[in-house]
Short mmCIF file of N, CA and C and ligand atoms in Angstrom, two decimals:
data_model
loop_
_atom_site.label_atom_id
_atom_site.label_comp_id
_atom_site.label_asym_id
_atom_site.label_seq_id
_atom_site.Cartn_x
_atom_site.Cartn_y
_atom_site.Cartn_z
N UNK O 1 -38.95 -1.72 -48.63
CA UNK O 1 -37.93 -1.82 -47.58
C UNK O 1 -38.01 -0.63 -46.65
N UNK O 2 -38.00 -0.89 -45.36
CA UNK O 2 -38.00 0.18 -44.37
C UNK O 2 -36.55 0.55 -44.06
N UNK O 3 -36.29 1.83 -44.00
CA UNK O 3 -34.93 2.24 -43.69
C UNK O 3 -34.85 2.71 -42.26
N UNK O 4 -34.12 1.96 -41.47
CA UNK O 4 -33.93 2.34 -40.08
C UNK O 4 -32.84 3.40 -40.00
N UNK O 5 -32.87 4.16 -38.93
CA UNK O 5 -31.80 5.14 -38.73
C UNK O 5 -30.48 4.41 -38.47
N UNK O 6 -29.45 4.67 -39.28
CA UNK O 6 -28.22 3.92 -39.17
C UNK O 6 -27.63 3.92 -37.75
N UNK O 7 -27.63 5.09 -37.14
CA UNK O 7 -26.98 5.17 -35.84
C UNK O 7 -27.71 4.34 -34.78
N UNK O 8 -28.97 4.09 -35.00
CA UNK O 8 -29.71 3.29 -34.02
C UNK O 8 -29.55 1.80 -34.26
N UNK O 9 -29.11 1.41 -35.46
CA UNK O 9 -29.01 -0.02 -35.76
C UNK O 9 -27.59 -0.55 -35.62
N UNK O 10 -26.62 0.33 -35.50
CA UNK O 10 -25.24 -0.13 -35.44
C UNK O 10 -24.39 0.79 -34.61
N UNK O 11 -23.40 0.22 -33.99
CA UNK O 11 -22.39 1.05 -33.38
C UNK O 11 -21.07 0.69 -34.01
N UNK O 12 -20.19 1.66 -34.03
CA UNK O 12 -18.89 1.45 -34.65
C UNK O 12 -17.88 1.14 -33.56
N UNK O 13 -16.97 0.27 -33.91
CA UNK O 13 -15.89 -0.09 -33.00
C UNK O 13 -14.64 0.66 -33.51
N UNK O 14 -14.38 1.85 -32.94
CA UNK O 14 -13.21 2.63 -33.40
C UNK O 14 -11.93 1.88 -33.06
N UNK O 15 -11.00 1.84 -34.00
CA UNK O 15 -9.72 1.16 -33.73
C UNK O 15 -8.93 2.01 -32.73
N UNK O 16 -8.11 1.36 -31.92
CA UNK O 16 -7.34 2.11 -30.91
C UNK O 16 -6.35 3.05 -31.58
N UNK O 17 -5.84 2.67 -32.74
CA UNK O 17 -5.09 3.63 -33.56
C UNK O 17 -5.38 3.33 -35.03
N UNK O 18 -5.32 4.38 -35.87
CA UNK O 18 -5.67 4.19 -37.28
C UNK O 18 -4.68 3.25 -37.99
N UNK O 19 -5.19 2.54 -38.96
CA UNK O 19 -4.33 1.66 -39.76
C UNK O 19 -4.21 2.29 -41.15
N UNK O 20 -2.98 2.64 -41.53
CA UNK O 20 -2.76 3.27 -42.83
C UNK O 20 -2.15 2.26 -43.78
N UNK O 21 -2.83 2.00 -44.90
CA UNK O 21 -2.31 1.06 -45.89
C UNK O 21 -2.37 1.69 -47.28
N UNK O 22 -1.45 1.24 -48.12
CA UNK O 22 -1.47 1.74 -49.49
C UNK O 22 -1.02 0.63 -50.43
N UNK O 23 -1.45 0.73 -51.68
CA UNK O 23 -1.07 -0.29 -52.64
C UNK O 23 -1.71 0.00 -53.98
N UNK O 24 -1.34 -0.81 -54.97
CA UNK O 24 -1.90 -0.65 -56.31
C UNK O 24 -3.26 -1.33 -56.37
N UNK O 25 -4.23 -0.62 -56.93
CA UNK O 25 -5.59 -1.16 -57.07
C UNK O 25 -5.55 -2.36 -58.01
N UNK O 26 -6.11 -3.48 -57.52
CA UNK O 26 -6.11 -4.68 -58.36
C UNK O 26 -7.50 -4.96 -58.92
N UNK O 27 -7.54 -5.75 -59.94
CA UNK O 27 -8.80 -6.09 -60.57
C UNK O 27 -9.71 -6.87 -59.62
N UNK O 28 -11.00 -6.68 -59.77
CA UNK O 28 -11.98 -7.41 -58.97
C UNK O 28 -12.23 -8.80 -59.53
N UNK O 29 -13.40 -9.33 -59.25
CA UNK O 29 -13.66 -10.73 -59.58
C UNK O 29 -14.68 -10.88 -60.69
N UNK O 30 -14.94 -9.79 -61.38
CA UNK O 30 -15.89 -9.85 -62.49
C UNK O 30 -17.32 -10.14 -62.06
N UNK O 31 -17.56 -10.01 -60.75
CA UNK O 31 -18.94 -10.21 -60.31
C UNK O 31 -19.72 -8.92 -60.43
N UNK O 32 -18.98 -7.87 -60.67
CA UNK O 32 -19.62 -6.57 -60.87
C UNK O 32 -20.23 -6.01 -59.61
N UNK O 33 -19.38 -5.57 -58.69
CA UNK O 33 -19.92 -4.90 -57.51
C UNK O 33 -20.61 -3.62 -57.94
N UNK O 34 -20.35 -3.20 -59.17
CA UNK O 34 -21.06 -2.07 -59.76
C UNK O 34 -22.57 -2.34 -59.79
N UNK O 35 -22.89 -3.58 -60.14
CA UNK O 35 -24.27 -4.03 -60.19
C UNK O 35 -24.93 -3.91 -58.82
N UNK O 36 -24.12 -4.10 -57.79
CA UNK O 36 -24.63 -3.97 -56.42
C UNK O 36 -24.74 -2.51 -56.01
N UNK O 37 -24.28 -1.61 -56.87
CA UNK O 37 -24.35 -0.18 -56.58
C UNK O 37 -23.16 0.34 -55.81
N UNK O 38 -22.21 -0.54 -55.52
CA UNK O 38 -21.04 -0.15 -54.74
C UNK O 38 -19.76 -0.65 -55.42
N UNK O 39 -19.35 0.02 -56.50
CA UNK O 39 -18.11 -0.39 -57.17
C UNK O 39 -16.92 -0.21 -56.24
N UNK O 40 -16.12 -1.25 -56.12
CA UNK O 40 -15.01 -1.18 -55.17
C UNK O 40 -13.67 -1.12 -55.86
N UNK O 41 -12.73 -0.50 -55.20
CA UNK O 41 -11.32 -0.54 -55.60
C UNK O 41 -10.65 -1.47 -54.60
N UNK O 42 -9.94 -2.45 -55.12
CA UNK O 42 -9.45 -3.53 -54.25
C UNK O 42 -7.95 -3.50 -54.04
N UNK O 43 -7.55 -3.83 -52.81
CA UNK O 43 -6.14 -4.05 -52.51
C UNK O 43 -6.00 -5.51 -52.05
N UNK O 44 -4.84 -6.11 -52.30
CA UNK O 44 -4.64 -7.46 -51.80
C UNK O 44 -4.69 -7.46 -50.27
N UNK O 45 -5.29 -8.49 -49.70
CA UNK O 45 -5.38 -8.60 -48.24
C UNK O 45 -4.03 -8.58 -47.57
N UNK O 46 -2.99 -8.89 -48.33
CA UNK O 46 -1.63 -8.93 -47.77
C UNK O 46 -1.19 -7.57 -47.23
N UNK O 47 -1.83 -6.47 -47.66
CA UNK O 47 -1.45 -5.16 -47.09
C UNK O 47 -1.78 -5.11 -45.59
N UNK O 48 -2.64 -6.01 -45.14
CA UNK O 48 -3.02 -6.03 -43.72
C UNK O 48 -2.31 -7.13 -42.94
N UNK O 49 -1.38 -7.81 -43.61
CA UNK O 49 -0.67 -8.90 -42.94
C UNK O 49 0.06 -8.40 -41.70
N UNK O 50 -0.15 -9.06 -40.59
CA UNK O 50 0.52 -8.69 -39.36
C UNK O 50 -0.06 -7.47 -38.67
N UNK O 51 -1.12 -6.90 -39.23
CA UNK O 51 -1.76 -5.73 -38.61
C UNK O 51 -2.87 -6.22 -37.70
N UNK O 52 -2.57 -6.31 -36.41
CA UNK O 52 -3.53 -6.96 -35.51
C UNK O 52 -4.82 -6.15 -35.36
N UNK O 53 -4.73 -4.83 -35.49
CA UNK O 53 -5.93 -3.99 -35.35
C UNK O 53 -6.96 -4.28 -36.45
N UNK O 54 -6.51 -4.87 -37.55
CA UNK O 54 -7.44 -5.18 -38.65
C UNK O 54 -7.35 -6.65 -39.03
N UNK O 55 -7.23 -7.48 -37.99
CA UNK O 55 -7.07 -8.92 -38.26
C UNK O 55 -8.41 -9.62 -38.51
N UNK O 56 -9.50 -8.99 -38.07
CA UNK O 56 -10.81 -9.61 -38.26
C UNK O 56 -11.31 -9.38 -39.68
N UNK O 57 -11.91 -10.38 -40.27
CA UNK O 57 -12.61 -10.16 -41.53
C UNK O 57 -13.88 -9.38 -41.24
N UNK O 58 -14.27 -8.53 -42.16
CA UNK O 58 -15.49 -7.78 -41.96
C UNK O 58 -15.44 -6.40 -42.57
N UNK O 59 -16.37 -5.57 -42.11
CA UNK O 59 -16.57 -4.26 -42.73
C UNK O 59 -15.88 -3.17 -41.90
N UNK O 60 -15.02 -2.44 -42.56
CA UNK O 60 -14.26 -1.34 -41.94
C UNK O 60 -14.60 -0.02 -42.64
N UNK O 61 -14.42 1.08 -41.89
CA UNK O 61 -14.67 2.41 -42.46
C UNK O 61 -13.48 3.33 -42.22
N UNK O 62 -13.37 4.35 -43.04
CA UNK O 62 -12.29 5.32 -42.86
C UNK O 62 -12.28 6.31 -44.00
N UNK O 63 -11.10 6.91 -44.22
CA UNK O 63 -10.92 7.85 -45.32
C UNK O 63 -9.88 7.29 -46.28
N UNK O 64 -10.09 7.55 -47.58
CA UNK O 64 -9.17 7.01 -48.58
C UNK O 64 -9.01 7.95 -49.75
N UNK O 65 -7.88 7.77 -50.45
CA UNK O 65 -7.61 8.62 -51.62
C UNK O 65 -6.96 7.82 -52.73
N UNK O 66 -7.02 8.39 -53.92
CA UNK O 66 -6.29 7.89 -55.08
C UNK O 66 -5.40 9.07 -55.49
N UNK O 67 -4.16 9.13 -54.97
CA UNK O 67 -3.35 10.34 -55.09
C UNK O 67 -3.26 10.92 -56.51
N UNK O 68 -3.19 10.05 -57.49
CA UNK O 68 -3.00 10.54 -58.85
C UNK O 68 -4.30 11.05 -59.49
N UNK O 69 -5.44 10.70 -58.92
CA UNK O 69 -6.72 11.00 -59.56
C UNK O 69 -7.69 11.74 -58.66
N UNK O 70 -7.69 11.37 -57.40
CA UNK O 70 -8.63 11.94 -56.44
C UNK O 70 -7.90 12.08 -55.11
N UNK O 71 -7.00 13.08 -55.04
CA UNK O 71 -6.13 13.22 -53.88
C UNK O 71 -6.82 13.67 -52.59
N UNK O 72 -8.00 14.25 -52.72
CA UNK O 72 -8.72 14.68 -51.52
C UNK O 72 -9.38 13.46 -50.87
N UNK O 73 -9.03 13.16 -49.61
CA UNK O 73 -9.58 11.97 -48.97
C UNK O 73 -11.12 11.94 -48.99
N UNK O 74 -11.62 10.77 -49.30
CA UNK O 74 -13.07 10.53 -49.34
C UNK O 74 -13.41 9.54 -48.23
N UNK O 75 -14.67 9.56 -47.80
CA UNK O 75 -15.12 8.49 -46.90
C UNK O 75 -15.09 7.18 -47.67
N UNK O 76 -14.78 6.10 -46.96
CA UNK O 76 -14.94 4.79 -47.60
C UNK O 76 -15.55 3.80 -46.62
N UNK O 77 -16.15 2.77 -47.20
CA UNK O 77 -16.58 1.59 -46.43
C UNK O 77 -16.05 0.39 -47.20
N UNK O 78 -15.51 -0.57 -46.48
CA UNK O 78 -14.84 -1.67 -47.18
C UNK O 78 -15.19 -3.01 -46.57
N UNK O 79 -15.03 -4.04 -47.38
CA UNK O 79 -15.11 -5.39 -46.85
C UNK O 79 -13.72 -6.01 -46.90
N UNK O 80 -13.34 -6.64 -45.82
CA UNK O 80 -12.09 -7.40 -45.80
C UNK O 80 -12.46 -8.87 -45.60
N UNK O 81 -12.05 -9.69 -46.54
CA UNK O 81 -12.36 -11.11 -46.40
C UNK O 81 -12.30 -11.84 -47.71
N UNK O 82 -13.10 -12.89 -47.80
CA UNK O 82 -13.06 -13.75 -48.98
C UNK O 82 -14.43 -13.86 -49.63
N UNK O 83 -15.27 -12.85 -49.43
CA UNK O 83 -16.61 -12.86 -50.04
C UNK O 83 -17.32 -14.18 -49.75
N UNK O 84 -17.48 -14.50 -48.47
CA UNK O 84 -17.96 -15.83 -48.10
C UNK O 84 -19.37 -16.15 -48.58
N UNK O 85 -20.11 -15.14 -49.00
CA UNK O 85 -21.42 -15.41 -49.59
C UNK O 85 -21.26 -16.19 -50.89
N UNK O 86 -20.16 -15.91 -51.57
CA UNK O 86 -19.92 -16.54 -52.87
C UNK O 86 -18.99 -17.75 -52.75
N UNK O 87 -18.07 -17.70 -51.79
CA UNK O 87 -17.18 -18.82 -51.55
C UNK O 87 -16.28 -19.19 -52.70
N UNK O 88 -15.95 -18.21 -53.53
CA UNK O 88 -15.18 -18.56 -54.72
C UNK O 88 -13.82 -17.87 -54.80
N UNK O 89 -13.41 -17.19 -53.74
CA UNK O 89 -12.06 -16.62 -53.80
C UNK O 89 -11.18 -17.16 -52.68
N UNK O 90 -9.94 -17.33 -52.97
CA UNK O 90 -9.00 -17.96 -52.04
C UNK O 90 -8.29 -16.94 -51.17
N UNK O 91 -7.93 -15.82 -51.78
CA UNK O 91 -7.10 -14.84 -51.11
C UNK O 91 -7.96 -13.79 -50.42
N UNK O 92 -7.53 -13.40 -49.24
CA UNK O 92 -8.20 -12.31 -48.53
C UNK O 92 -8.03 -11.04 -49.37
N UNK O 93 -9.09 -10.25 -49.46
CA UNK O 93 -9.03 -9.02 -50.24
C UNK O 93 -9.67 -7.88 -49.47
N UNK O 94 -9.19 -6.68 -49.71
CA UNK O 94 -9.72 -5.47 -49.08
C UNK O 94 -10.42 -4.70 -50.18
N UNK O 95 -11.75 -4.70 -50.16
CA UNK O 95 -12.54 -4.04 -51.22
C UNK O 95 -13.12 -2.75 -50.67
N UNK O 96 -12.67 -1.63 -51.21
CA UNK O 96 -13.12 -0.34 -50.67
C UNK O 96 -14.08 0.35 -51.63
N UNK O 97 -15.23 0.73 -51.10
CA UNK O 97 -16.17 1.58 -51.84
C UNK O 97 -15.88 3.01 -51.42
N UNK O 98 -15.28 3.76 -52.34
CA UNK O 98 -14.94 5.15 -52.07
C UNK O 98 -16.16 6.02 -52.37
N UNK O 99 -16.54 6.85 -51.42
CA UNK O 99 -17.76 7.64 -51.60
C UNK O 99 -17.46 8.94 -52.34
N UNK O 100 -17.16 8.74 -53.61
CA UNK O 100 -16.89 9.88 -54.48
C UNK O 100 -18.20 10.34 -55.10
N UNK O 101 -18.18 11.56 -55.65
CA UNK O 101 -19.37 12.05 -56.32
C UNK O 101 -19.62 11.23 -57.58
N UNK O 102 -18.54 10.81 -58.21
CA UNK O 102 -18.65 9.99 -59.41
C UNK O 102 -18.54 8.52 -59.00
N UNK O 103 -19.68 7.82 -59.03
CA UNK O 103 -19.73 6.45 -58.53
C UNK O 103 -18.92 5.48 -59.37
N UNK O 104 -18.51 5.91 -60.57
CA UNK O 104 -17.75 4.99 -61.43
C UNK O 104 -16.26 5.08 -61.17
N UNK O 105 -15.89 5.95 -60.27
CA UNK O 105 -14.49 6.24 -60.01
C UNK O 105 -13.53 5.03 -60.06
N UNK O 106 -13.74 4.00 -59.23
CA UNK O 106 -12.71 2.97 -59.13
C UNK O 106 -12.42 2.18 -60.40
N UNK O 107 -13.41 2.00 -61.24
CA UNK O 107 -13.23 1.17 -62.44
C UNK O 107 -12.02 1.54 -63.26
N UNK O 108 -11.74 2.82 -63.29
CA UNK O 108 -10.75 3.31 -64.23
C UNK O 108 -9.34 3.29 -63.65
N UNK O 109 -9.19 2.81 -62.46
CA UNK O 109 -7.93 3.04 -61.77
C UNK O 109 -7.12 1.80 -61.42
N UNK O 110 -7.32 0.73 -62.14
CA UNK O 110 -6.51 -0.46 -61.90
C UNK O 110 -5.04 -0.10 -62.05
N UNK O 111 -4.25 -0.51 -61.11
CA UNK O 111 -2.82 -0.23 -61.15
C UNK O 111 -2.45 1.06 -60.45
N UNK O 112 -3.44 1.93 -60.20
CA UNK O 112 -3.15 3.19 -59.51
C UNK O 112 -3.00 2.96 -58.01
N UNK O 113 -2.26 3.85 -57.40
CA UNK O 113 -2.10 3.76 -55.96
C UNK O 113 -3.37 4.21 -55.23
N UNK O 114 -3.73 3.45 -54.21
CA UNK O 114 -4.82 3.88 -53.31
C UNK O 114 -4.27 3.93 -51.90
N UNK O 115 -4.68 4.92 -51.15
CA UNK O 115 -4.29 5.02 -49.74
C UNK O 115 -5.55 4.97 -48.88
N UNK O 116 -5.49 4.16 -47.84
CA UNK O 116 -6.64 4.04 -46.93
C UNK O 116 -6.18 4.24 -45.50
N UNK O 117 -6.91 5.07 -44.80
CA UNK O 117 -6.69 5.25 -43.37
C UNK O 117 -7.93 4.63 -42.70
N UNK O 118 -7.72 3.43 -42.17
CA UNK O 118 -8.82 2.64 -41.61
C UNK O 118 -9.04 3.04 -40.15
N UNK O 119 -10.28 3.41 -39.83
CA UNK O 119 -10.55 3.99 -38.52
C UNK O 119 -11.50 3.18 -37.64
N UNK O 120 -12.39 2.43 -38.26
CA UNK O 120 -13.38 1.73 -37.44
C UNK O 120 -13.83 0.42 -38.05
N UNK O 121 -14.35 -0.44 -37.18
CA UNK O 121 -14.85 -1.76 -37.58
C UNK O 121 -16.34 -1.80 -37.32
N UNK O 122 -17.08 -2.21 -38.30
CA UNK O 122 -18.54 -2.16 -38.23
C UNK O 122 -19.20 -3.50 -37.91
N UNK O 123 -18.80 -4.53 -38.62
CA UNK O 123 -19.44 -5.85 -38.42
C UNK O 123 -18.60 -6.93 -39.08
N UNK O 124 -18.83 -8.19 -38.69
CA UNK O 124 -18.10 -9.28 -39.35
C UNK O 124 -18.59 -9.51 -40.78
N UNK O 125 -17.75 -10.11 -41.59
CA UNK O 125 -18.21 -10.54 -42.91
C UNK O 125 -19.19 -11.69 -42.70
N UNK O 126 -20.30 -11.65 -43.42
CA UNK O 126 -21.33 -12.67 -43.22
C UNK O 126 -21.63 -13.42 -44.50
N UNK O 127 -22.14 -14.64 -44.31
CA UNK O 127 -22.57 -15.44 -45.46
C UNK O 127 -24.07 -15.26 -45.59
N UNK O 128 -24.49 -14.51 -46.63
CA UNK O 128 -25.90 -14.22 -46.80
C UNK O 128 -26.59 -15.30 -47.63
N UNK O 129 -27.89 -15.45 -47.39
CA UNK O 129 -28.66 -16.46 -48.10
C UNK O 129 -29.02 -16.06 -49.51
N UNK O 130 -28.93 -14.78 -49.79
CA UNK O 130 -29.26 -14.30 -51.13
C UNK O 130 -28.50 -13.03 -51.43
N UNK O 131 -28.40 -12.73 -52.71
CA UNK O 131 -27.75 -11.51 -53.16
C UNK O 131 -28.50 -10.29 -52.62
N UNK O 132 -29.84 -10.37 -52.60
CA UNK O 132 -30.65 -9.26 -52.10
C UNK O 132 -30.30 -8.90 -50.66
N UNK O 133 -30.13 -9.92 -49.84
CA UNK O 133 -29.78 -9.67 -48.44
C UNK O 133 -28.42 -9.01 -48.31
N UNK O 134 -27.48 -9.46 -49.16
CA UNK O 134 -26.15 -8.83 -49.16
C UNK O 134 -26.27 -7.36 -49.55
N UNK O 135 -27.05 -7.09 -50.59
CA UNK O 135 -27.20 -5.71 -51.07
C UNK O 135 -27.83 -4.82 -50.00
N UNK O 136 -28.86 -5.32 -49.34
CA UNK O 136 -29.51 -4.54 -48.27
C UNK O 136 -28.51 -4.22 -47.17
N UNK O 137 -27.71 -5.22 -46.83
CA UNK O 137 -26.73 -5.02 -45.77
C UNK O 137 -25.66 -4.01 -46.18
N UNK O 138 -25.19 -4.11 -47.43
CA UNK O 138 -24.19 -3.16 -47.91
C UNK O 138 -24.75 -1.73 -47.89
N UNK O 139 -26.02 -1.58 -48.29
CA UNK O 139 -26.63 -0.23 -48.27
C UNK O 139 -26.66 0.33 -46.85
N UNK O 140 -26.95 -0.54 -45.91
CA UNK O 140 -26.95 -0.09 -44.52
C UNK O 140 -25.53 0.29 -44.08
N UNK O 141 -24.55 -0.53 -44.49
CA UNK O 141 -23.15 -0.22 -44.16
C UNK O 141 -22.76 1.16 -44.69
N UNK O 142 -23.18 1.46 -45.92
CA UNK O 142 -22.83 2.74 -46.53
C UNK O 142 -23.44 3.88 -45.72
N UNK O 143 -24.71 3.72 -45.33
CA UNK O 143 -25.38 4.76 -44.55
C UNK O 143 -24.70 4.95 -43.19
N UNK O 144 -24.38 3.84 -42.55
CA UNK O 144 -23.72 3.93 -41.24
C UNK O 144 -22.35 4.60 -41.38
N UNK O 145 -21.60 4.18 -42.40
CA UNK O 145 -20.25 4.74 -42.60
C UNK O 145 -20.33 6.25 -42.81
N UNK O 146 -21.24 6.67 -43.68
CA UNK O 146 -21.40 8.11 -43.95
C UNK O 146 -21.64 8.87 -42.66
N UNK O 147 -22.52 8.32 -41.83
CA UNK O 147 -22.89 9.00 -40.59
C UNK O 147 -21.73 9.02 -39.59
N UNK O 148 -21.13 7.86 -39.33
CA UNK O 148 -20.13 7.82 -38.26
C UNK O 148 -18.85 8.58 -38.65
N UNK O 149 -18.58 8.67 -39.95
CA UNK O 149 -17.37 9.37 -40.38
C UNK O 149 -17.52 10.89 -40.29
N UNK O 150 -18.72 11.35 -39.96
CA UNK O 150 -18.91 12.78 -39.66
C UNK O 150 -18.56 13.09 -38.21
N UNK O 151 -18.33 12.05 -37.43
CA UNK O 151 -18.00 12.20 -36.01
C UNK O 151 -16.77 13.10 -35.83
N UNK O 152 -16.88 14.05 -34.93
CA UNK O 152 -15.79 15.01 -34.70
C UNK O 152 -14.48 14.31 -34.34
N UNK O 153 -14.60 13.15 -33.71
CA UNK O 153 -13.41 12.42 -33.25
C UNK O 153 -12.50 11.98 -34.40
N UNK O 154 -13.03 11.87 -35.60
CA UNK O 154 -12.21 11.35 -36.70
C UNK O 154 -11.94 12.37 -37.81
N UNK O 155 -12.50 13.57 -37.66
CA UNK O 155 -12.34 14.56 -38.74
C UNK O 155 -10.88 14.88 -39.04
N UNK O 156 -10.03 14.83 -38.00
CA UNK O 156 -8.63 15.21 -38.22
C UNK O 156 -7.93 14.27 -39.21
N UNK O 157 -8.45 13.06 -39.37
CA UNK O 157 -7.79 12.12 -40.29
C UNK O 157 -8.02 12.46 -41.76
N UNK O 158 -8.96 13.35 -42.01
CA UNK O 158 -9.17 13.83 -43.39
C UNK O 158 -7.93 14.59 -43.88
N UNK O 159 -7.22 15.20 -42.93
CA UNK O 159 -6.04 15.99 -43.30
C UNK O 159 -4.76 15.33 -42.81
N UNK O 160 -4.81 14.01 -42.63
CA UNK O 160 -3.64 13.24 -42.18
C UNK O 160 -2.50 13.42 -43.19
N UNK O 161 -1.28 13.58 -42.65
CA UNK O 161 -0.11 13.78 -43.52
C UNK O 161 0.10 12.61 -44.49
N UNK O 162 -0.40 11.44 -44.10
CA UNK O 162 -0.35 10.25 -44.96
C UNK O 162 -0.95 10.52 -46.35
N UNK O 163 -1.92 11.46 -46.43
CA UNK O 163 -2.58 11.74 -47.70
C UNK O 163 -1.87 12.79 -48.54
N UNK O 164 -0.81 13.42 -48.00
CA UNK O 164 -0.10 14.43 -48.79
C UNK O 164 0.43 13.77 -50.06
N UNK O 165 0.16 14.39 -51.20
CA UNK O 165 0.51 13.72 -52.46
C UNK O 165 2.00 13.57 -52.68
N UNK O 166 2.78 14.44 -52.07
CA UNK O 166 4.23 14.30 -52.28
C UNK O 166 4.87 13.29 -51.35
N UNK O 167 4.08 12.60 -50.56
CA UNK O 167 4.63 11.53 -49.72
C UNK O 167 4.95 10.29 -50.56
N1 RBF V 226 -19.42 -10.17 -49.08
C1 RBF V 226 -19.85 -11.18 -48.27
O1 RBF V 226 -19.81 -12.34 -48.66
N2 RBF V 226 -20.33 -10.93 -47.01
C2 RBF V 226 -20.43 -9.67 -46.51
O2 RBF V 226 -20.86 -9.52 -45.37
C3 RBF V 226 -20.01 -8.58 -47.35
N3 RBF V 226 -20.09 -7.30 -46.93
C4 RBF V 226 -19.70 -6.29 -47.75
C5 RBF V 226 -19.81 -4.97 -47.32
C6 RBF V 226 -19.40 -3.92 -48.13
C7 RBF V 226 -19.55 -2.52 -47.63
C8 RBF V 226 -18.88 -4.19 -49.43
C9 RBF V 226 -18.46 -3.07 -50.33
C10 RBF V 226 -18.77 -5.49 -49.87
C11 RBF V 226 -19.17 -6.55 -49.05
N4 RBF V 226 -19.07 -7.87 -49.46
C12 RBF V 226 -19.49 -8.89 -48.65
C13 RBF V 226 -18.28 -8.19 -50.66
C14 RBF V 226 -19.08 -8.47 -51.88
O3 RBF V 226 -19.38 -9.85 -51.89
C15 RBF V 226 -18.18 -8.11 -53.07
O4 RBF V 226 -17.87 -6.73 -53.03
C16 RBF V 226 -18.82 -8.43 -54.39
O5 RBF V 226 -19.07 -9.79 -54.45
C17 RBF V 226 -17.90 -8.04 -55.55
O6 RBF V 226 -16.66 -8.65 -55.44
MG1 MG V 227 -14.10 -4.10 -57.10
#
């Protein structure tokens, strides 16, 4: 596989204002996103109900925390939708891959609060022809997210008051 430079293959659509959501991490679908290399912590899609800035299904990026376990905001990349490649879930879900040093982080935190400050939209959710294509695309999303979240324009959200643990 050839790895293209992320910034040359994608542009980010920064939201006009950040979307801050929080909720208890819910169980995934047993498909093992761990196997895909991107274990996600999931929130019900209902946290985005009525939020027009995040009404599109697809891949979003921002900063997120688990106040009780990992209070320092981390970069995240997430999918919002119904996993249309698989077509087996009914409810919209927000699946966030938190870029922690410990890749197993989310597994242990079902029921814990997660806070996400959503800053940009990367691409629509797509129906891939194979698992391999989905994995390649997710890897590219991770690389793009890492790069764009270093942008000076969004650094201030790392210290957003929303992440203060006593909130
Ligand atoms: N699922 C899809 O069906 N289409 C997608 O385009 C898609 N993009 C994703 C991008 C990222 C960054 C992540 C973390 C997940 C994505 N998924 C997508 C969801 C994936 O199907 C799901 O995480 C696994 O099936 C485990 O539930
Ligand atoms: Mg998950």
